[in-house]
PDB file of C-alpha atoms in Angstrom:
ATOM      1  CA  UNK A  80      72.000 235.997 103.856  1.00 85.00           C
ATOM      2  CA  UNK A  81      69.426 236.987 106.436  1.00 94.00           C
ATOM      3  CA  UNK A  82      69.725 236.543 110.166  1.00 98.00           C
ATOM      4  CA  UNK A  83      67.228 236.686 113.023  1.00 98.00           C
ATOM      5  CA  UNK A  84      67.585 239.253 115.795  1.00 98.00           C
ATOM      6  CA  UNK A  85      68.498 236.625 118.386  1.00 98.00           C
ATOM      7  CA  UNK A  86      71.084 233.895 118.630  1.00 98.00           C
ATOM      8  CA  UNK A  87      71.572 231.426 121.441  1.00 97.00           C
ATOM      9  CA  UNK A  88      74.743 230.100 123.001  1.00 97.00           C
ATOM     10  CA  UNK A  89      74.713 227.044 125.249  1.00 95.00           C
ATOM     11  CA  UNK A  90      76.603 227.246 128.545  1.00 94.00           C
ATOM     12  CA  UNK A  91      78.069 224.026 129.927  1.00 90.00           C
ATOM     13  CA  UNK A  92      79.900 225.190 133.024  1.00 85.00           C
ATOM     14  CA  UNK A  93      78.033 226.785 135.935  1.00 80.00           C
ATOM     15  CA  UNK A  94      81.216 228.650 136.833  1.00 77.00           C
ATOM     16  CA  UNK A  95      80.912 230.623 133.625  1.00 78.00           C
ATOM     17  CA  UNK A  96      77.779 232.451 134.686  1.00 81.00           C
ATOM     18  CA  UNK A  97      78.308 235.535 136.814  1.00 76.00           C
ATOM     19  CA  UNK A  98      75.719 235.310 139.623  1.00 70.00           C
ATOM     20  CA  UNK A  99      75.949 239.034 140.401  1.00 69.00           C
ATOM     21  CA  UNK A 100      75.260 240.224 136.898  1.00 67.00           C
ATOM     22  CA  UNK A 101      73.275 237.292 135.528  1.00 77.00           C
ATOM     23  CA  UNK A 102      75.600 237.496 132.576  1.00 84.00           C
ATOM     24  CA  UNK A 103      77.863 234.844 131.161  1.00 88.00           C
ATOM     25  CA  UNK A 104      81.471 235.110 132.221  1.00 85.00           C
ATOM     26  CA  UNK A 105      83.986 235.281 129.408  1.00 86.00           C
ATOM     27  CA  UNK A 106      84.720 231.577 129.797  1.00 86.00           C
ATOM     28  CA  UNK A 107      81.294 230.874 128.319  1.00 90.00           C
ATOM     29  CA  UNK A 108      82.321 232.456 125.041  1.00 92.00           C
ATOM     30  CA  UNK A 109      85.599 230.825 124.271  1.00 91.00           C
ATOM     31  CA  UNK A 110      86.328 231.143 120.563  1.00 95.00           C
ATOM     32  CA  UNK A 111      88.111 228.040 119.216  1.00 95.00           C
ATOM     33  CA  UNK A 112      90.851 227.731 116.654  1.00 95.00           C
ATOM     34  CA  UNK A 113      89.537 225.087 114.250  1.00 96.00           C
ATOM     35  CA  UNK A 114      91.936 225.398 111.327  1.00 96.00           C
ATOM     36  CA  UNK A 115      89.711 227.375 108.989  1.00 97.00           C
ATOM     37  CA  UNK A 116      91.276 228.550 105.751  1.00 97.00           C
ATOM     38  CA  UNK A 117      90.188 232.116 106.538  1.00 96.00           C
ATOM     39  CA  UNK A 118      91.921 231.956 109.970  1.00 96.00           C
ATOM     40  CA  UNK A 119      88.785 232.871 111.894  1.00 98.00           C
ATOM     41  CA  UNK A 120      88.185 231.343 115.315  1.00 97.00           C
ATOM     42  CA  UNK A 121      84.694 229.961 115.866  1.00 97.00           C
ATOM     43  CA  UNK A 122      82.086 230.178 118.587  1.00 97.00           C
ATOM     44  CA  UNK A 123      79.228 227.774 117.933  1.00 97.00           C
ATOM     45  CA  UNK A 124      75.683 229.145 118.257  1.00 98.00           C
ATOM     46  CA  UNK A 125      72.134 228.536 117.058  1.00 98.00           C
ATOM     47  CA  UNK A 126      70.296 231.192 115.089  1.00 98.00           C
ATOM     48  CA  UNK A 127      66.851 231.645 116.614  1.00 98.00           C
ATOM     49  CA  UNK A 128      64.792 231.449 113.434  1.00 98.00           C
ATOM     50  CA  UNK A 129      61.969 229.969 115.487  1.00 97.00           C
ATOM     51  CA  UNK A 130      61.411 228.307 118.853  1.00 95.00           C
ATOM     52  CA  UNK A 131      62.945 225.125 117.518  1.00 97.00           C
ATOM     53  CA  UNK A 132      66.417 226.683 117.753  1.00 97.00           C
ATOM     54  CA  UNK A 133      66.149 227.080 121.516  1.00 96.00           C
ATOM     55  CA  UNK A 134      64.516 223.708 121.936  1.00 96.00           C
ATOM     56  CA  UNK A 135      67.304 222.034 119.966  1.00 96.00           C
ATOM     57  CA  UNK A 136      70.084 223.477 122.077  1.00 96.00           C
ATOM     58  CA  UNK A 137      68.249 223.042 125.386  1.00 95.00           C
ATOM     59  CA  UNK A 138      67.609 219.361 124.703  1.00 94.00           C
ATOM     60  CA  UNK A 139      71.037 218.578 123.296  1.00 93.00           C
ATOM     61  CA  UNK A 140      72.719 215.670 125.051  1.00 93.00           C
ATOM     62  CA  UNK A 141      76.220 214.312 125.191  1.00 91.00           C
ATOM     63  CA  UNK A 142      77.051 210.778 124.084  1.00 89.00           C
ATOM     64  CA  UNK A 143      76.638 209.555 127.647  1.00 91.00           C
ATOM     65  CA  UNK A 144      73.107 210.932 127.748  1.00 90.00           C
ATOM     66  CA  UNK A 145      73.788 213.907 130.010  1.00 91.00           C
ATOM     67  CA  UNK A 146      72.402 217.296 129.131  1.00 92.00           C
ATOM     68  CA  UNK A 147      75.154 219.218 127.350  1.00 93.00           C
ATOM     69  CA  UNK A 148      74.349 222.742 128.476  1.00 94.00           C
ATOM     70  CA  UNK A 149      73.822 222.313 132.195  1.00 92.00           C
ATOM     71  CA  UNK A 150      74.329 225.963 133.067  1.00 91.00           C
ATOM     72  CA  UNK A 151      71.691 227.384 130.762  1.00 93.00           C
ATOM     73  CA  UNK A 152      71.353 229.291 127.539  1.00 95.00           C
ATOM     74  CA  UNK A 153      72.534 232.813 126.781  1.00 95.00           C
ATOM     75  CA  UNK A 154      70.227 234.695 124.438  1.00 97.00           C
ATOM     76  CA  UNK A 155      72.308 237.208 122.516  1.00 97.00           C
ATOM     77  CA  UNK A 156      70.866 240.218 120.730  1.00 97.00           C
ATOM     78  CA  UNK A 157      72.253 240.499 117.196  1.00 98.00           C
ATOM     79  CA  UNK A 158      71.268 244.155 116.853  1.00 97.00           C
ATOM     80  CA  UNK A 159      73.332 244.985 119.935  1.00 96.00           C
ATOM     81  CA  UNK A 160      76.246 243.126 118.354  1.00 97.00           C
ATOM     82  CA  UNK A 161      75.859 245.269 115.242  1.00 97.00           C
ATOM     83  CA  UNK A 162      75.952 248.449 117.342  1.00 94.00           C
ATOM     84  CA  UNK A 163      78.568 247.593 119.941  1.00 95.00           C
ATOM     85  CA  UNK A 164      80.949 245.771 117.644  1.00 96.00           C
ATOM     86  CA  UNK A 165      80.451 247.985 114.609  1.00 95.00           C
ATOM     87  CA  UNK A 166      84.137 248.851 114.336  1.00 95.00           C
ATOM     88  CA  UNK A 167      85.236 245.235 114.607  1.00 96.00           C
ATOM     89  CA  UNK A 168      82.659 244.164 112.042  1.00 97.00           C
ATOM     90  CA  UNK A 169      83.793 246.913 109.692  1.00 97.00           C
ATOM     91  CA  UNK A 170      87.421 245.839 110.033  1.00 97.00           C
ATOM     92  CA  UNK A 171      86.443 242.177 109.568  1.00 97.00           C
ATOM     93  CA  UNK A 172      87.867 241.237 112.937  1.00 97.00           C
ATOM     94  CA  UNK A 173      84.424 239.940 113.817  1.00 98.00           C
ATOM     95  CA  UNK A 174      81.588 238.468 111.767  1.00 98.00           C
ATOM     96  CA  UNK A 175      79.121 235.602 111.811  1.00 98.00           C
ATOM     97  CA  UNK A 176      77.751 232.889 109.581  1.00 98.00           C
ATOM     98  CA  UNK A 177      75.115 230.270 109.169  1.00 98.00           C
ATOM     99  CA  UNK A 178      76.487 226.765 109.059  1.00 97.00           C
ATOM    100  CA  UNK A 179      73.608 224.316 109.198  1.00 97.00           C
ATOM    101  CA  UNK A 180      74.423 220.659 109.579  1.00 95.00           C
ATOM    102  CA  UNK A 181      72.244 217.609 108.915  1.00 96.00           C
ATOM    103  CA  UNK A 182      71.244 217.374 112.574  1.00 93.00           C
ATOM    104  CA  UNK A 183      70.825 221.058 113.319  1.00 96.00           C
ATOM    105  CA  UNK A 184      69.472 223.443 110.728  1.00 97.00           C
ATOM    106  CA  UNK A 185      69.871 226.392 113.116  1.00 98.00           C
ATOM    107  CA  UNK A 186      73.596 226.035 113.608  1.00 98.00           C
ATOM    108  CA  UNK A 187      75.982 228.883 112.939  1.00 98.00           C
ATOM    109  CA  UNK A 188      79.128 230.517 114.263  1.00 98.00           C
ATOM    110  CA  UNK A 189      80.328 233.810 115.579  1.00 98.00           C
ATOM    111  CA  UNK A 190      83.740 234.357 114.011  1.00 98.00           C
ATOM    112  CA  UNK A 191      86.749 236.297 115.194  1.00 98.00           C
ATOM    113  CA  UNK A 192      90.118 237.086 113.691  1.00 97.00           C
ATOM    114  CA  UNK A 193      91.637 239.764 115.883  1.00 96.00           C
ATOM    115  CA  UNK A 194      94.685 240.542 117.933  1.00 94.00           C
ATOM    116  CA  UNK A 195      94.444 239.208 121.432  1.00 94.00           C
ATOM    117  CA  UNK A 196      93.750 242.583 123.056  1.00 94.00           C
ATOM    118  CA  UNK A 197      90.835 243.167 120.680  1.00 95.00           C
ATOM    119  CA  UNK A 198      89.655 239.606 121.170  1.00 95.00           C
ATOM    120  CA  UNK A 199      89.459 240.074 124.943  1.00 95.00           C
ATOM    121  CA  UNK A 200      87.374 243.201 124.505  1.00 95.00           C
ATOM    122  CA  UNK A 201      85.041 241.660 121.932  1.00 96.00           C
ATOM    123  CA  UNK A 202      84.304 238.696 124.186  1.00 95.00           C
ATOM    124  CA  UNK A 203      83.583 241.034 127.119  1.00 93.00           C
ATOM    125  CA  UNK A 204      81.244 243.128 124.978  1.00 94.00           C
ATOM    126  CA  UNK A 205      79.429 239.988 123.833  1.00 95.00           C
ATOM    127  CA  UNK A 206      79.008 238.774 127.410  1.00 92.00           C
ATOM    128  CA  UNK A 207      78.107 242.000 129.146  1.00 90.00           C
ATOM    129  CA  UNK A 208      76.598 244.250 126.509  1.00 91.00           C
ATOM    130  CA  UNK A 209      74.900 241.924 124.059  1.00 94.00           C
ATOM    131  CA  UNK A 210      73.354 239.166 126.186  1.00 94.00           C
ATOM    132  CA  UNK A 211      69.675 239.891 126.880  1.00 94.00           C
ATOM    133  CA  UNK A 212      68.986 237.019 129.241  1.00 93.00           C
ATOM    134  CA  UNK A 213      70.148 233.683 130.484  1.00 92.00           C
ATOM    135  CA  UNK A 214      67.529 230.961 130.367  1.00 92.00           C
ATOM    136  CA  UNK A 215      67.710 228.027 132.754  1.00 89.00           C
ATOM    137  CA  UNK A 216      68.801 224.618 131.492  1.00 87.00           C
ATOM    138  CA  UNK A 217      66.531 221.670 130.956  1.00 82.00           C
ATOM    139  CA  UNK A 218      65.796 219.970 134.251  1.00 77.00           C
ATOM    140  CA  UNK A 219      66.826 216.335 134.309  1.00 69.00           C
TER     141      UNK A 219
ATOM    142  CA  UNK B 278     103.151 236.523 154.988  1.00 38.00           C
ATOM    143  CA  UNK B 279     101.928 240.128 155.234  1.00 38.00           C
ATOM    144  CA  UNK B 280     103.172 242.561 152.650  1.00 38.00           C
ATOM    145  CA  UNK B 281     105.070 245.683 153.644  1.00 38.00           C
ATOM    146  CA  UNK B 282     105.314 247.865 150.633  1.00 38.00           C
ATOM    147  CA  UNK B 283     107.791 250.721 150.613  1.00 35.00           C
ATOM    148  CA  UNK B 284     106.042 252.453 147.801  1.00 35.00           C
ATOM    149  CA  UNK B 285     105.425 255.653 149.690  1.00 32.00           C
ATOM    150  CA  UNK B 286     108.609 255.580 151.683  1.00 34.00           C
ATOM    151  CA  UNK B 287     110.913 255.463 148.741  1.00 35.00           C
ATOM    152  CA  UNK B 288     112.697 258.804 148.479  1.00 33.00           C
ATOM    153  CA  UNK B 289     115.230 257.793 145.897  1.00 32.00           C
ATOM    154  CA  UNK B 290     113.007 258.600 142.931  1.00 33.00           C
ATOM    155  CA  UNK B 291     114.300 261.271 140.620  1.00 29.00           C
ATOM    156  CA  UNK B 292     111.325 261.659 138.295  1.00 28.00           C
ATOM    157  CA  UNK B 293     108.981 264.603 138.689  1.00 23.00           C
ATOM    158  CA  UNK B 294     105.317 265.448 138.997  1.00 25.00           C
ATOM    159  CA  UNK B 295     102.697 262.804 138.980  1.00 25.00           C
ATOM    160  CA  UNK B 296     105.095 259.983 138.240  1.00 30.00           C
ATOM    161  CA  UNK B 297     107.306 260.902 141.135  1.00 31.00           C
ATOM    162  CA  UNK B 298     104.511 260.307 143.594  1.00 34.00           C
ATOM    163  CA  UNK B 299     102.964 257.270 142.090  1.00 36.00           C
ATOM    164  CA  UNK B 300     105.725 255.402 140.323  1.00 35.00           C
ATOM    165  CA  UNK B 301     105.897 252.061 142.074  1.00 37.00           C
ATOM    166  CA  UNK B 302     109.269 250.914 143.249  1.00 38.00           C
ATOM    167  CA  UNK B 303     107.904 247.638 144.527  1.00 36.00           C
ATOM    168  CA  UNK B 304     110.496 247.017 147.154  1.00 36.00           C
ATOM    169  CA  UNK B 305     107.936 245.269 149.243  1.00 38.00           C
ATOM    170  CA  UNK B 306     109.198 242.552 151.502  1.00 34.00           C
ATOM    171  CA  UNK B 307     106.961 239.860 150.180  1.00 37.00           C
ATOM    172  CA  UNK B 308     107.258 236.166 150.241  1.00 38.00           C
ATOM    173  CA  UNK B 309     109.276 234.933 147.296  1.00 37.00           C
ATOM    174  CA  UNK B 310     106.864 232.095 147.010  1.00 35.00           C
ATOM    175  CA  UNK B 311     104.010 233.916 145.370  1.00 35.00           C
ATOM    176  CA  UNK B 312     102.020 230.714 145.208  1.00 31.00           C
ATOM    177  CA  UNK B 313     101.383 231.186 148.895  1.00 34.00           C
ATOM    178  CA  UNK B 314      99.783 234.528 148.233  1.00 39.00           C
ATOM    179  CA  UNK B 315      96.284 234.899 149.501  1.00 45.00           C
ATOM    180  CA  UNK B 316      94.460 238.183 149.365  1.00 47.00           C
ATOM    181  CA  UNK B 317      92.888 237.640 152.764  1.00 43.00           C
ATOM    182  CA  UNK B 318      96.253 237.142 154.407  1.00 43.00           C
ATOM    183  CA  UNK B 319      97.358 240.673 153.743  1.00 43.00           C
ATOM    184  CA  UNK B 320      97.114 242.769 156.820  1.00 41.00           C
ATOM    185  CA  UNK B 321      96.883 245.947 154.805  1.00 42.00           C
ATOM    186  CA  UNK B 322      93.720 245.016 153.001  1.00 44.00           C
ATOM    187  CA  UNK B 323      91.602 245.020 156.111  1.00 50.00           C
ATOM    188  CA  UNK B 324      92.715 248.600 156.760  1.00 64.00           C
ATOM    189  CA  UNK B 325      90.910 249.834 153.667  1.00 75.00           C
ATOM    190  CA  UNK B 326      87.411 251.142 154.398  1.00 79.00           C
ATOM    191  CA  UNK B 327      84.713 248.678 153.418  1.00 77.00           C
ATOM    192  CA  UNK B 328      83.315 250.856 150.639  1.00 80.00           C
ATOM    193  CA  UNK B 329      86.625 251.096 148.782  1.00 81.00           C
ATOM    194  CA  UNK B 330      88.052 247.688 149.536  1.00 82.00           C
ATOM    195  CA  UNK B 331      87.713 246.364 146.022  1.00 84.00           C
ATOM    196  CA  UNK B 332      89.946 243.385 146.778  1.00 82.00           C
ATOM    197  CA  UNK B 333      88.285 241.780 149.743  1.00 72.00           C
ATOM    198  CA  UNK B 334      85.758 239.001 149.666  1.00 57.00           C
ATOM    199  CA  UNK B 335      86.044 238.507 145.947  1.00 55.00           C
ATOM    200  CA  UNK B 336      87.327 235.678 143.867  1.00 58.00           C
ATOM    201  CA  UNK B 337      90.835 236.843 143.127  1.00 67.00           C
ATOM    202  CA  UNK B 338      92.075 233.366 142.372  1.00 75.00           C
ATOM    203  CA  UNK B 339      95.742 234.209 142.249  1.00 82.00           C
ATOM    204  CA  UNK B 340      96.792 230.809 143.494  1.00 81.00           C
ATOM    205  CA  UNK B 341      95.066 229.251 140.497  1.00 84.00           C
ATOM    206  CA  UNK B 342      97.297 231.059 138.019  1.00 89.00           C
ATOM    207  CA  UNK B 343      99.731 228.442 136.766  1.00 91.00           C
ATOM    208  CA  UNK B 344     102.106 230.678 134.855  1.00 93.00           C
ATOM    209  CA  UNK B 345     104.615 232.240 137.245  1.00 93.00           C
ATOM    210  CA  UNK B 346     105.239 235.311 135.077  1.00 94.00           C
ATOM    211  CA  UNK B 347     101.550 236.069 134.921  1.00 94.00           C
ATOM    212  CA  UNK B 348     101.159 235.424 138.628  1.00 91.00           C
ATOM    213  CA  UNK B 349     103.916 237.900 139.517  1.00 91.00           C
ATOM    214  CA  UNK B 350     102.526 240.454 137.128  1.00 93.00           C
ATOM    215  CA  UNK B 351      99.020 240.168 138.601  1.00 92.00           C
ATOM    216  CA  UNK B 352     100.440 240.427 142.071  1.00 87.00           C
ATOM    217  CA  UNK B 353     102.368 243.572 141.150  1.00 91.00           C
ATOM    218  CA  UNK B 354      99.322 245.051 139.463  1.00 92.00           C
ATOM    219  CA  UNK B 355      97.059 244.470 142.476  1.00 89.00           C
ATOM    220  CA  UNK B 356      99.636 245.912 144.806  1.00 87.00           C
ATOM    221  CA  UNK B 357      99.825 249.126 142.789  1.00 91.00           C
ATOM    222  CA  UNK B 358      96.063 249.243 142.468  1.00 90.00           C
ATOM    223  CA  UNK B 359      95.775 248.977 146.238  1.00 86.00           C
ATOM    224  CA  UNK B 360      98.109 251.895 146.822  1.00 86.00           C
ATOM    225  CA  UNK B 361      96.365 254.073 144.293  1.00 89.00           C
ATOM    226  CA  UNK B 362      93.026 253.389 145.966  1.00 86.00           C
ATOM    227  CA  UNK B 363      94.518 254.203 149.333  1.00 84.00           C
ATOM    228  CA  UNK B 364      96.185 257.375 148.097  1.00 85.00           C
ATOM    229  CA  UNK B 365      93.066 258.684 146.408  1.00 84.00           C
ATOM    230  CA  UNK B 366      90.878 257.771 149.337  1.00 79.00           C
ATOM    231  CA  UNK B 367      93.111 259.867 151.589  1.00 75.00           C
ATOM    232  CA  UNK B 368      92.721 262.839 149.269  1.00 73.00           C
ATOM    233  CA  UNK B 369      89.082 262.544 148.263  1.00 69.00           C
ATOM    234  CA  UNK B 370      87.427 260.483 150.972  1.00 65.00           C
ATOM    235  CA  UNK B 371      85.278 258.355 148.713  1.00 66.00           C
ATOM    236  CA  UNK B 372      81.606 258.245 149.718  1.00 67.00           C
ATOM    237  CA  UNK B 373      80.503 255.745 147.152  1.00 72.00           C
ATOM    238  CA  UNK B 374      81.026 252.023 147.081  1.00 76.00           C
ATOM    239  CA  UNK B 375      83.646 251.071 144.571  1.00 79.00           C
ATOM    240  CA  UNK B 376      82.950 247.885 142.635  1.00 80.00           C
ATOM    241  CA  UNK B 377      84.773 244.704 143.613  1.00 84.00           C
ATOM    242  CA  UNK B 378      87.314 243.135 141.321  1.00 88.00           C
ATOM    243  CA  UNK B 379      86.667 239.693 139.891  1.00 87.00           C
ATOM    244  CA  UNK B 380      89.081 237.290 138.295  1.00 89.00           C
ATOM    245  CA  UNK B 381      88.784 234.544 135.729  1.00 88.00           C
ATOM    246  CA  UNK B 382      91.451 232.187 134.465  1.00 89.00           C
ATOM    247  CA  UNK B 383      90.995 231.378 130.787  1.00 89.00           C
ATOM    248  CA  UNK B 384      91.594 228.052 129.072  1.00 87.00           C
ATOM    249  CA  UNK B 385      94.819 229.395 127.587  1.00 89.00           C
ATOM    250  CA  UNK B 386      96.116 230.322 131.054  1.00 91.00           C
ATOM    251  CA  UNK B 387      95.577 234.073 130.934  1.00 94.00           C
ATOM    252  CA  UNK B 388      94.317 235.872 134.041  1.00 94.00           C
ATOM    253  CA  UNK B 389      91.447 238.275 133.456  1.00 93.00           C
ATOM    254  CA  UNK B 390      90.523 240.819 136.083  1.00 93.00           C
ATOM    255  CA  UNK B 391      87.183 242.548 135.645  1.00 91.00           C
ATOM    256  CA  UNK B 392      85.987 245.739 137.218  1.00 89.00           C
ATOM    257  CA  UNK B 393      82.317 246.253 136.430  1.00 86.00           C
ATOM    258  CA  UNK B 394      80.364 249.214 137.697  1.00 82.00           C
ATOM    259  CA  UNK B 395      76.989 250.338 136.431  1.00 81.00           C
ATOM    260  CA  UNK B 396      77.528 251.075 132.748  1.00 86.00           C
ATOM    261  CA  UNK B 397      81.313 250.722 132.798  1.00 91.00           C
ATOM    262  CA  UNK B 398      83.186 247.483 132.120  1.00 92.00           C
ATOM    263  CA  UNK B 399      86.903 247.474 132.625  1.00 95.00           C
ATOM    264  CA  UNK B 400      89.023 244.407 132.048  1.00 95.00           C
ATOM    265  CA  UNK B 401      92.699 243.652 132.502  1.00 96.00           C
ATOM    266  CA  UNK B 402      94.079 240.639 130.633  1.00 96.00           C
ATOM    267  CA  UNK B 403      97.413 239.244 131.779  1.00 96.00           C
ATOM    268  CA  UNK B 404      98.809 237.110 129.000  1.00 96.00           C
ATOM    269  CA  UNK B 405     101.782 234.979 128.154  1.00 93.00           C
ATOM    270  CA  UNK B 406     103.933 236.564 126.850  1.00 94.00           C
ATOM    271  CA  UNK B 407     103.405 239.386 129.336  1.00 95.00           C
ATOM    272  CA  UNK B 408     103.967 241.955 126.587  1.00 94.00           C
ATOM    273  CA  UNK B 409     100.645 240.932 125.059  1.00 95.00           C
ATOM    274  CA  UNK B 410      98.736 241.849 128.207  1.00 97.00           C
ATOM    275  CA  UNK B 411      96.039 244.415 127.647  1.00 97.00           C
ATOM    276  CA  UNK B 412      93.130 246.278 129.153  1.00 97.00           C
ATOM    277  CA  UNK B 413      89.808 247.393 127.791  1.00 96.00           C
ATOM    278  CA  UNK B 414      87.165 249.903 128.725  1.00 94.00           C
ATOM    279  CA  UNK B 415      83.555 249.594 127.608  1.00 93.00           C
ATOM    280  CA  UNK B 416      81.160 252.419 128.415  1.00 92.00           C
ATOM    281  CA  UNK B 417      77.500 251.715 127.709  1.00 89.00           C
ATOM    282  CA  UNK B 418      75.055 254.219 129.174  1.00 87.00           C
ATOM    283  CA  UNK B 419      71.608 252.972 128.178  1.00 81.00           C
ATOM    284  CA  UNK B 420      69.929 256.125 129.556  1.00 85.00           C
ATOM    285  CA  UNK B 421      71.872 258.591 127.438  1.00 88.00           C
ATOM    286  CA  UNK B 422      72.612 256.144 124.656  1.00 85.00           C
ATOM    287  CA  UNK B 423      76.308 256.918 124.741  1.00 88.00           C
ATOM    288  CA  UNK B 424      78.651 254.048 124.018  1.00 90.00           C
ATOM    289  CA  UNK B 425      82.309 253.586 123.345  1.00 89.00           C
ATOM    290  CA  UNK B 426      84.935 250.938 123.760  1.00 91.00           C
ATOM    291  CA  UNK B 427      88.682 250.838 123.522  1.00 91.00           C
ATOM    292  CA  UNK B 428      91.494 248.440 124.257  1.00 94.00           C
ATOM    293  CA  UNK B 429      95.177 249.082 124.786  1.00 95.00           C
ATOM    294  CA  UNK B 430      98.256 247.170 125.756  1.00 96.00           C
ATOM    295  CA  UNK B 431      98.868 246.991 129.475  1.00 96.00           C
ATOM    296  CA  UNK B 432     102.395 248.291 129.883  1.00 93.00           C
ATOM    297  CA  UNK B 433     103.894 246.867 133.045  1.00 91.00           C
ATOM    298  CA  UNK B 434     105.929 250.023 133.568  1.00 92.00           C
ATOM    299  CA  UNK B 435     102.813 252.141 133.447  1.00 93.00           C
ATOM    300  CA  UNK B 436     100.393 250.282 135.693  1.00 95.00           C
ATOM    301  CA  UNK B 437     100.087 253.282 137.992  1.00 94.00           C
ATOM    302  CA  UNK B 438      99.185 255.710 135.200  1.00 95.00           C
ATOM    303  CA  UNK B 439      96.640 253.358 133.648  1.00 96.00           C
ATOM    304  CA  UNK B 440      94.970 252.487 136.939  1.00 94.00           C
ATOM    305  CA  UNK B 441      94.800 256.102 138.060  1.00 93.00           C
ATOM    306  CA  UNK B 442      93.232 257.216 134.780  1.00 93.00           C
ATOM    307  CA  UNK B 443      90.657 254.443 134.905  1.00 92.00           C
ATOM    308  CA  UNK B 444      89.845 255.138 138.527  1.00 89.00           C
ATOM    309  CA  UNK B 445      89.272 258.814 137.757  1.00 88.00           C
ATOM    310  CA  UNK B 446      87.081 257.859 134.834  1.00 89.00           C
ATOM    311  CA  UNK B 447      84.956 255.593 137.035  1.00 85.00           C
ATOM    312  CA  UNK B 448      84.600 258.251 139.717  1.00 81.00           C
ATOM    313  CA  UNK B 449      83.733 261.027 137.297  1.00 82.00           C
ATOM    314  CA  UNK B 450      81.199 259.115 135.269  1.00 80.00           C
ATOM    315  CA  UNK B 451      79.269 257.246 137.967  1.00 68.00           C
TER     316      UNK B 451
END
């Protein structure tokens, strides 16, 4: 399986962007327990195979028509993930996958199965050490 | 209600060396109702010089912590942190500006305190149960290319040792 160098995470809540650092706060990367058979928690992302991946997530709307990611988009550098989370990847506490669905061919997940103290650190590393930029949301 | 901490006035300690000086006894006469705690209400905080007052003017949302155990633990932690800053400032007279603390409350009710400075990220996670609380240190110097990260449990009985070590690390490497 091949992966592009960049992935994008949508941010819904303006309170989860740190204005001082222009980095997402940890609340923007909240891994969810979804009952997977492999016990991994998921964080939904788009793989940036082309510009369409960013366009898809920027234009995504909720059922009521509102823009879903009102606080912007975090562009995450996969190579930095490979470097900074090398130990966690090696120990299989952290990994990622493609999981395209009929409506979004770019969809994938970051996956985590770690003790809580490791989980807190991994999320902080993702937010502060692996995010290259935060792009503004679509203007309504 | 202002806090009066007897941390430095407690002469009943029997331990020796470093721990004797910095082991917190936490006999402060604080309000029992910690929900009324507000960082700006503490008289002591304004006595810290501006450049080392890492607590003031930041979003330490202690009142937003719903879990009472976590709230007390955070309160205790900040109190010890404050005394360690004060003690070290008396000895070393910090010239530099220490980074401000920031707090986030997670969806699962944990309180996360971040201390970010240049290429150092330090985080303290106060969890339920308290025994699962932890801290991490991420060092990422893009100029030299050096990087490391570690996480450990945050032992409530060792707050003073952990904070002092991390403070020294920040001062020595920035």
